[in-house]
Every structure is written in structure tokens, then in C-alpha cells.
Amino acid sequence: MSHSDRTRQRRVNRSRGRIFELGTVFLSVNRTAKHIYAQVFSARGSKVLASASSVEAVLRNKEIGPGKIKMAEAVGQLVAERAKAKGIGKVAFDRAGYKYHGRVKALAEAARAHGLVS
């Protein structure tokens, strides 16, 4: 495991520990070089309540515009809409050890703009 992997894992453990202490529903983000994924988990993380990703046909067929940040915003909007449809309005944001910057920030702000409170 490289140094950056260990550092990210420490950030994951610290932030998820706090989220589990709160015992709230949380929105978790995962990103790869090409795609971004968002899932809303139950309070203990045992069940996925809503999800969205950039690989879904719904988003791929839309004219979103160039760039991965625009796609992250669309994923944030979609996951917020799906969570609201299930009656979820308040979530904790789990950035999975990633810096709150770029695509992760765009997804979180889009989800907030479309009704999820974090």
C-alpha cells in the first residue's frame, strides 16, 4: 500500500467513524478516473437506499456538456431526486477520504441544491 493510499484510508476511517457515531443516513461518493458513483446508505451502512452513477444510461444519453465536473453535478442531482422520492431529506456526506474539491465538491453541492441537507 502506497503512502497516499494509507493516508486516504486514515481519512476514511476517521470520517466514517464520526458518521457511524451520529447514526444517520449517509451519502457516500466513490470516484475513478472516468466515472463517479454516489450511494445513500442506511444509518449503519447495511442497506443502499438510493444510488446514481455516471455509467447509467439515463445520464449517458443526456446532453450534459463537456467535462467530468458537469457529470458529477448531474449525478448529485439524480441521487438527490432519488433520495427525496424515498423520503430521505437529511444525510451525512461521506467523501470516502477524497479531498472536498473538484468532482466530489460538485456532486455534494448539486445534491444540496436539489434538496438533500447535509
PDB file of C-alpha atoms in Angstrom:
ATOM      1  CA  MET A   1       0.000   0.000   0.000  1.00  0.00           C
ATOM      2  CA  SER A   2       1.468   3.349  -1.007  1.00  0.00           C
ATOM      3  CA  HIS A   3       1.734   6.339   1.292  1.00  0.00           C
ATOM      4  CA  SER A   4      -1.159   8.151  -0.406  1.00  0.00           C
ATOM      5  CA  ASP A   5      -3.356   5.050  -0.074  1.00  0.00           C
ATOM      6  CA  ARG A   6      -2.592   4.795   3.645  1.00  0.00           C
ATOM      7  CA  THR A   7      -3.287   8.495   4.120  1.00  0.00           C
ATOM      8  CA  ARG A   8      -6.631   8.252   2.323  1.00  0.00           C
ATOM      9  CA  GLN A   9      -7.560   5.163   4.342  1.00  0.00           C
ATOM     10  CA  ARG A  10      -6.861   7.068   7.580  1.00  0.00           C
ATOM     11  CA  ARG A  11      -9.166   9.865   6.409  1.00  0.00           C
ATOM     12  CA  VAL A  12     -11.849   7.291   5.539  1.00  0.00           C
ATOM     13  CA  ASN A  13     -11.666   5.657   8.963  1.00  0.00           C
ATOM     14  CA  ARG A  14     -11.807   8.990  10.779  1.00  0.00           C
ATOM     15  CA  SER A  15     -14.762  10.419   8.862  1.00  0.00           C
ATOM     16  CA  ARG A  16     -16.794   7.198   8.736  1.00  0.00           C
ATOM     17  CA  GLY A  17     -16.241   6.689  12.446  1.00  0.00           C
ATOM     18  CA  ARG A  18     -17.835  10.055  13.114  1.00  0.00           C
ATOM     19  CA  ILE A  19     -20.718   9.281  10.763  1.00  0.00           C
ATOM     20  CA  PHE A  20     -21.412   5.957  12.491  1.00  0.00           C
ATOM     21  CA  GLU A  21     -21.322   7.676  15.903  1.00  0.00           C
ATOM     22  CA  LEU A  22     -24.064  10.024  14.695  1.00  0.00           C
ATOM     23  CA  GLY A  23     -26.133   7.092  13.440  1.00  0.00           C
ATOM     24  CA  THR A  24     -27.547   8.966  10.447  1.00  0.00           C
ATOM     25  CA  VAL A  25     -28.231   8.104   6.838  1.00  0.00           C
ATOM     26  CA  PHE A  26     -25.189   9.000   4.738  1.00  0.00           C
ATOM     27  CA  LEU A  27     -24.312   9.828   1.141  1.00  0.00           C
ATOM     28  CA  SER A  28     -21.094   8.125   0.076  1.00  0.00           C
ATOM     29  CA  VAL A  29     -19.071   9.064  -3.004  1.00  0.00           C
ATOM     30  CA  ASN A  30     -16.641   6.960  -4.995  1.00  0.00           C
ATOM     31  CA  ARG A  31     -14.709   8.232  -7.974  1.00  0.00           C
ATOM     32  CA  THR A  32     -12.488   6.674 -10.581  1.00  0.00           C
ATOM     33  CA  ALA A  33     -10.525   8.279 -13.375  1.00  0.00           C
ATOM     34  CA  LYS A  34     -13.547   8.189 -15.713  1.00  0.00           C
ATOM     35  CA  HIS A  35     -16.670   7.851 -13.561  1.00  0.00           C
ATOM     36  CA  ILE A  36     -18.261   8.916 -10.291  1.00  0.00           C
ATOM     37  CA  TYR A  37     -20.708   6.994  -8.119  1.00  0.00           C
ATOM     38  CA  ALA A  38     -22.968   8.099  -5.257  1.00  0.00           C
ATOM     39  CA  GLN A  39     -24.948   5.940  -2.851  1.00  0.00           C
ATOM     40  CA  VAL A  40     -27.222   6.786   0.052  1.00  0.00           C
ATOM     41  CA  PHE A  41     -26.812   4.203   2.812  1.00  0.00           C
ATOM     42  CA  SER A  42     -28.929   3.407   5.852  1.00  0.00           C
ATOM     43  CA  ALA A  43     -27.691   4.558   9.262  1.00  0.00           C
ATOM     44  CA  ARG A  44     -25.450   1.546   9.850  1.00  0.00           C
ATOM     45  CA  GLY A  45     -24.448   1.153   6.202  1.00  0.00           C
ATOM     46  CA  SER A  46     -26.183  -2.177   5.798  1.00  0.00           C
ATOM     47  CA  LYS A  47     -28.600  -1.145   3.043  1.00  0.00           C
ATOM     48  CA  VAL A  48     -28.381   1.063  -0.059  1.00  0.00           C
ATOM     49  CA  LEU A  49     -31.418   3.336  -0.136  1.00  0.00           C
ATOM     50  CA  ALA A  50     -30.673   5.290  -3.333  1.00  0.00           C
ATOM     51  CA  SER A  51     -27.859   5.428  -5.856  1.00  0.00           C
ATOM     52  CA  ALA A  52     -26.711   7.122  -9.052  1.00  0.00           C
ATOM     53  CA  SER A  53     -23.617   6.957 -11.222  1.00  0.00           C
ATOM     54  CA  SER A  54     -22.133   8.366 -14.374  1.00  0.00           C
ATOM     55  CA  VAL A  55     -22.346   4.977 -16.099  1.00  0.00           C
ATOM     56  CA  GLU A  56     -26.148   4.925 -16.084  1.00  0.00           C
ATOM     57  CA  ALA A  57     -27.860   5.151 -19.451  1.00  0.00           C
ATOM     58  CA  VAL A  58     -30.106   7.920 -18.091  1.00  0.00           C
ATOM     59  CA  LEU A  59     -27.103  10.224 -17.755  1.00  0.00           C
ATOM     60  CA  ARG A  60     -25.060   8.991 -20.695  1.00  0.00           C
ATOM     61  CA  ASN A  61     -27.906   9.718 -23.121  1.00  0.00           C
ATOM     62  CA  LYS A  62     -28.398  13.258 -21.779  1.00  0.00           C
ATOM     63  CA  GLU A  63     -26.587  16.223 -23.216  1.00  0.00           C
ATOM     64  CA  ILE A  64     -24.795  17.274 -20.046  1.00  0.00           C
ATOM     65  CA  GLY A  65     -21.898  19.118 -21.575  1.00  0.00           C
ATOM     66  CA  PRO A  66     -18.186  18.528 -21.621  1.00  0.00           C
ATOM     67  CA  GLY A  67     -16.233  17.592 -18.557  1.00  0.00           C
ATOM     68  CA  LYS A  68     -16.372  15.307 -15.592  1.00  0.00           C
ATOM     69  CA  ILE A  69     -17.458  18.069 -13.213  1.00  0.00           C
ATOM     70  CA  LYS A  70     -20.686  18.574 -15.186  1.00  0.00           C
ATOM     71  CA  MET A  71     -21.282  14.817 -14.988  1.00  0.00           C
ATOM     72  CA  ALA A  72     -20.651  14.871 -11.223  1.00  0.00           C
ATOM     73  CA  GLU A  73     -23.236  17.643 -10.860  1.00  0.00           C
ATOM     74  CA  ALA A  74     -25.746  15.557 -12.817  1.00  0.00           C
ATOM     75  CA  VAL A  75     -25.059  12.517 -10.607  1.00  0.00           C
ATOM     76  CA  GLY A  76     -25.542  14.678  -7.492  1.00  0.00           C
ATOM     77  CA  GLN A  77     -28.858  15.945  -8.810  1.00  0.00           C
ATOM     78  CA  LEU A  78     -30.047  12.441  -9.704  1.00  0.00           C
ATOM     79  CA  VAL A  79     -29.109  10.881  -6.355  1.00  0.00           C
ATOM     80  CA  ALA A  80     -30.819  13.769  -4.523  1.00  0.00           C
ATOM     81  CA  GLU A  81     -34.006  13.286  -6.530  1.00  0.00           C
ATOM     82  CA  ARG A  82     -33.996   9.546  -5.871  1.00  0.00           C
ATOM     83  CA  ALA A  83     -33.363  10.028  -2.154  1.00  0.00           C
ATOM     84  CA  LYS A  84     -36.137  12.630  -1.889  1.00  0.00           C
ATOM     85  CA  ALA A  85     -38.502  10.207  -3.644  1.00  0.00           C
ATOM     86  CA  LYS A  86     -37.775   7.683  -0.861  1.00  0.00           C
ATOM     87  CA  GLY A  87     -38.465  10.295   1.803  1.00  0.00           C
ATOM     88  CA  ILE A  88     -34.852  10.999   2.734  1.00  0.00           C
ATOM     89  CA  GLY A  89     -34.092  14.672   3.253  1.00  0.00           C
ATOM     90  CA  LYS A  90     -31.133  14.772   5.628  1.00  0.00           C
ATOM     91  CA  VAL A  91     -27.868  12.884   5.111  1.00  0.00           C
ATOM     92  CA  ALA A  92     -24.291  12.997   6.313  1.00  0.00           C
ATOM     93  CA  PHE A  93     -21.785  13.440   3.484  1.00  0.00           C
ATOM     94  CA  ASP A  94     -19.089  10.744   3.298  1.00  0.00           C
ATOM     95  CA  ARG A  95     -16.390  11.822   0.879  1.00  0.00           C
ATOM     96  CA  ALA A  96     -14.581   8.473   1.273  1.00  0.00           C
ATOM     97  CA  GLY A  97     -11.245  10.077   2.039  1.00  0.00           C
ATOM     98  CA  TYR A  98     -11.185  12.214  -1.091  1.00  0.00           C
ATOM     99  CA  LYS A  99     -10.449  15.903  -0.797  1.00  0.00           C
ATOM    100  CA  TYR A 100     -13.526  18.117  -0.869  1.00  0.00           C
ATOM    101  CA  HIS A 101     -12.538  19.544  -4.224  1.00  0.00           C
ATOM    102  CA  GLY A 102     -13.421  19.202  -7.905  1.00  0.00           C
ATOM    103  CA  ARG A 103     -15.866  16.427  -8.751  1.00  0.00           C
ATOM    104  CA  VAL A 104     -16.557  15.456  -5.134  1.00  0.00           C
ATOM    105  CA  LYS A 105     -17.420  19.059  -4.255  1.00  0.00           C
ATOM    106  CA  ALA A 106     -19.558  19.456  -7.397  1.00  0.00           C
ATOM    107  CA  LEU A 107     -21.562  16.320  -6.568  1.00  0.00           C
ATOM    108  CA  ALA A 108     -22.133  17.394  -2.952  1.00  0.00           C
ATOM    109  CA  GLU A 109     -23.202  20.917  -3.858  1.00  0.00           C
ATOM    110  CA  ALA A 110     -25.556  19.666  -6.584  1.00  0.00           C
ATOM    111  CA  ALA A 111     -27.164  17.239  -4.122  1.00  0.00           C
ATOM    112  CA  ARG A 112     -27.640  20.081  -1.632  1.00  0.00           C
ATOM    113  CA  ALA A 113     -29.076  22.344  -4.311  1.00  0.00           C
ATOM    114  CA  HIS A 114     -31.676  19.704  -5.164  1.00  0.00           C
ATOM    115  CA  GLY A 115     -32.976  19.109  -1.667  1.00  0.00           C
ATOM    116  CA  LEU A 116     -30.577  16.962   0.352  1.00  0.00           C
ATOM    117  CA  VAL A 117     -29.483  18.592   3.595  1.00  0.00           C
ATOM    118  CA  SER A 118     -26.084  17.594   4.890  1.00  0.00           C
TER     119      SER A 118
END
